[in-house]
PDB file of C-alpha atoms in Angstrom:
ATOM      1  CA  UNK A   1       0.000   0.000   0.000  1.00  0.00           C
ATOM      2  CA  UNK A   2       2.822   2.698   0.902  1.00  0.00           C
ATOM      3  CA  UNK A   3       3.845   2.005  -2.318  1.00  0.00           C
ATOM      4  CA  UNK A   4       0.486   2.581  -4.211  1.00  0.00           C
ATOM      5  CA  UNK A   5       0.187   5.671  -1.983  1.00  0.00           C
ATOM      6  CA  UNK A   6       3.453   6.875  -2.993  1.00  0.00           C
ATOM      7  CA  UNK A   7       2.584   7.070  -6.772  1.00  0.00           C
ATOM      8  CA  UNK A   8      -0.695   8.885  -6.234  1.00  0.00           C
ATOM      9  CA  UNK A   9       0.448  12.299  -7.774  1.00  0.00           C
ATOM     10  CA  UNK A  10       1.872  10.716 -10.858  1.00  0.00           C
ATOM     11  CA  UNK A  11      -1.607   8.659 -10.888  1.00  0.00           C
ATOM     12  CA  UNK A  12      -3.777  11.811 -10.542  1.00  0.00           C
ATOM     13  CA  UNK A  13      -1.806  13.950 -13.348  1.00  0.00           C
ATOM     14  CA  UNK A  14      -2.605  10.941 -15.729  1.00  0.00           C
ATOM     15  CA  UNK A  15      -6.189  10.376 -14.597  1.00  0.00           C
ATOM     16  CA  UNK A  16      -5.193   6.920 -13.626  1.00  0.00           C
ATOM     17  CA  UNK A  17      -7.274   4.951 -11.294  1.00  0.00           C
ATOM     18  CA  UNK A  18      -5.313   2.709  -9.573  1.00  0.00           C
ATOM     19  CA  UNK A  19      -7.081  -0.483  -7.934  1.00  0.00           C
ATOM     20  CA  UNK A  20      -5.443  -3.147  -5.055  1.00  0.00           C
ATOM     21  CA  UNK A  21      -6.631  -5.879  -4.202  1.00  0.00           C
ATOM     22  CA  UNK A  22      -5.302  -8.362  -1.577  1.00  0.00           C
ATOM     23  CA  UNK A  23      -6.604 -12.072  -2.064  1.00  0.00           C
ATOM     24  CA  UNK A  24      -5.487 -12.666   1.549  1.00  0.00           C
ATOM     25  CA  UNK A  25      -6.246 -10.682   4.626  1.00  0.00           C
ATOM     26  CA  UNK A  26      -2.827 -11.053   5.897  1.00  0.00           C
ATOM     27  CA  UNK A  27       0.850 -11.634   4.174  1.00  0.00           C
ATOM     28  CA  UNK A  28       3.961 -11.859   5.724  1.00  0.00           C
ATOM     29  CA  UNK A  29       6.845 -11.961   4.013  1.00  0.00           C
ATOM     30  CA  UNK A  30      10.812 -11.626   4.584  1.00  0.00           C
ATOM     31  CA  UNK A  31      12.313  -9.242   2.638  1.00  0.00           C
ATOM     32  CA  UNK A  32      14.517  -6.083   2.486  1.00  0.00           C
ATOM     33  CA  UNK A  33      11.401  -3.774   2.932  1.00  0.00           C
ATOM     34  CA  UNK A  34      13.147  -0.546   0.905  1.00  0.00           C
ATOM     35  CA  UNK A  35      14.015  -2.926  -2.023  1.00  0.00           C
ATOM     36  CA  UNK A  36      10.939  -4.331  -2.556  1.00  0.00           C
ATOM     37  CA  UNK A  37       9.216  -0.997  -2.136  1.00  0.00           C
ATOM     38  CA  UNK A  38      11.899   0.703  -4.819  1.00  0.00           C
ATOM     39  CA  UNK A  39      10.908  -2.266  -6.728  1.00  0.00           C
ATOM     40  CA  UNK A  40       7.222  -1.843  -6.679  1.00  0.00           C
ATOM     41  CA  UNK A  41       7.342   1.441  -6.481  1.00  0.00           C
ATOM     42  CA  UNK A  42       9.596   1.256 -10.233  1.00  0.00           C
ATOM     43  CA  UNK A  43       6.938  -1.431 -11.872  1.00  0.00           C
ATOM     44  CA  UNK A  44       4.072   1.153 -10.639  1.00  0.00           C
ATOM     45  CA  UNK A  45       5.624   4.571 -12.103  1.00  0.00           C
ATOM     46  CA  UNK A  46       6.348   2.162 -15.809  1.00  0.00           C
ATOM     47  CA  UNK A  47       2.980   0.590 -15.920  1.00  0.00           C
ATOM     48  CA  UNK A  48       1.435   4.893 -15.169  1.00  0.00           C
ATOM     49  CA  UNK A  49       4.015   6.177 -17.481  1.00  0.00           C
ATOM     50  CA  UNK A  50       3.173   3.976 -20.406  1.00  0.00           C
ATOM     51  CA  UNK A  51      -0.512   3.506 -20.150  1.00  0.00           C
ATOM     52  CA  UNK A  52      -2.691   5.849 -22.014  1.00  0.00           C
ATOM     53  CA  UNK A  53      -3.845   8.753 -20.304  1.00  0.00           C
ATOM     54  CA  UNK A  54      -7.550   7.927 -18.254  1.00  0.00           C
ATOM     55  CA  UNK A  55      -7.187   3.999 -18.277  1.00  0.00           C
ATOM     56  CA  UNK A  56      -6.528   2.088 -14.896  1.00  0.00           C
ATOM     57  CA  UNK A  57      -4.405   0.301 -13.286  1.00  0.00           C
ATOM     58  CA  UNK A  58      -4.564  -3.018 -11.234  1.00  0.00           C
ATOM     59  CA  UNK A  59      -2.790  -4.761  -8.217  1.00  0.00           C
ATOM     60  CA  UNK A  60      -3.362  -7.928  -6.781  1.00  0.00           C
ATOM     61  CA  UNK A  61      -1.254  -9.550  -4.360  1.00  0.00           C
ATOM     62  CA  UNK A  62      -1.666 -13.134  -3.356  1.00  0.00           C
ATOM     63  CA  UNK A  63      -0.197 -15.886  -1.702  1.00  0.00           C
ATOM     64  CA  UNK A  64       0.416 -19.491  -0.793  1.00  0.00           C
ATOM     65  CA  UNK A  65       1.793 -21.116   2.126  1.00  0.00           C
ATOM     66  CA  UNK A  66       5.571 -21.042   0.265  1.00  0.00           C
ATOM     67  CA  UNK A  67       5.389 -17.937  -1.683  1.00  0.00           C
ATOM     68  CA  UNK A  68       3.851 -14.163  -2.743  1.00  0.00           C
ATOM     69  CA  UNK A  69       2.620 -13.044  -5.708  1.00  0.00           C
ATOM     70  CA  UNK A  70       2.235  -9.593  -6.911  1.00  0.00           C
ATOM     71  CA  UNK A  71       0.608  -8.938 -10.009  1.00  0.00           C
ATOM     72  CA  UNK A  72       0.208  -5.505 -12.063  1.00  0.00           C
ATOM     73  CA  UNK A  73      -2.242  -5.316 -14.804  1.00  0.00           C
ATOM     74  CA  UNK A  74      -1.896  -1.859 -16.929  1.00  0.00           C
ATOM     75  CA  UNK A  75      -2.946  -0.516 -20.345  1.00  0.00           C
ATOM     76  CA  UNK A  76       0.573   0.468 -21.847  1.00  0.00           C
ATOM     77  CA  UNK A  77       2.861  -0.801 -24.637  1.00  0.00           C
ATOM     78  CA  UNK A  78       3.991  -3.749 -22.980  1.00  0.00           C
ATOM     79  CA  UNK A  79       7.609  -5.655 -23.343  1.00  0.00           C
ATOM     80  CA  UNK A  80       8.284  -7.599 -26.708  1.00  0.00           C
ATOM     81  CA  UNK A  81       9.030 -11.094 -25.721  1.00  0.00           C
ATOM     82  CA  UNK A  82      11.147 -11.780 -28.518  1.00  0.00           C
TER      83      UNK A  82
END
């Protein structure tokens, strides 16, 4: 969330909604909390700076008992996979 929260100025000037949703109530995980927020906070400002101005933006986060997922679903250009 600080991360989502962090972006919200960049979100606004772009008239980009931006939408989280946590599948679980709770998740723990152990991590270097400044690089994963730098981290987030880097996939959040691409996915805003390459959608189309007024189109949204989505977060989910889930998990498993092993692992955590964070997803981000956005309206831009995307990354060739070839």
């Amino acid at each position: 969330r600080s991360c989502t929260e962090a972006s919200k100025k960049l979100f606004h000037e772009k008239n980009i909604f931006i939408s989280l949703t946590c599948v679980e109530p709770s998740i723990f995980i152990e991590a270097d909390r400044s690089r994963m927020e730098f981290v987030l906070s880097t996939i959040l400002e691409n996915a805003c700076s390459y959608s189309p101005t007024g189109r949204n933006i989505a977060v989910t986060v889930s998990a498993d008992k092993r692992r955590a997922a964070v997803s981000v679903t956005d309206a831009g250009i995307g990354i060739d996979p070839h």
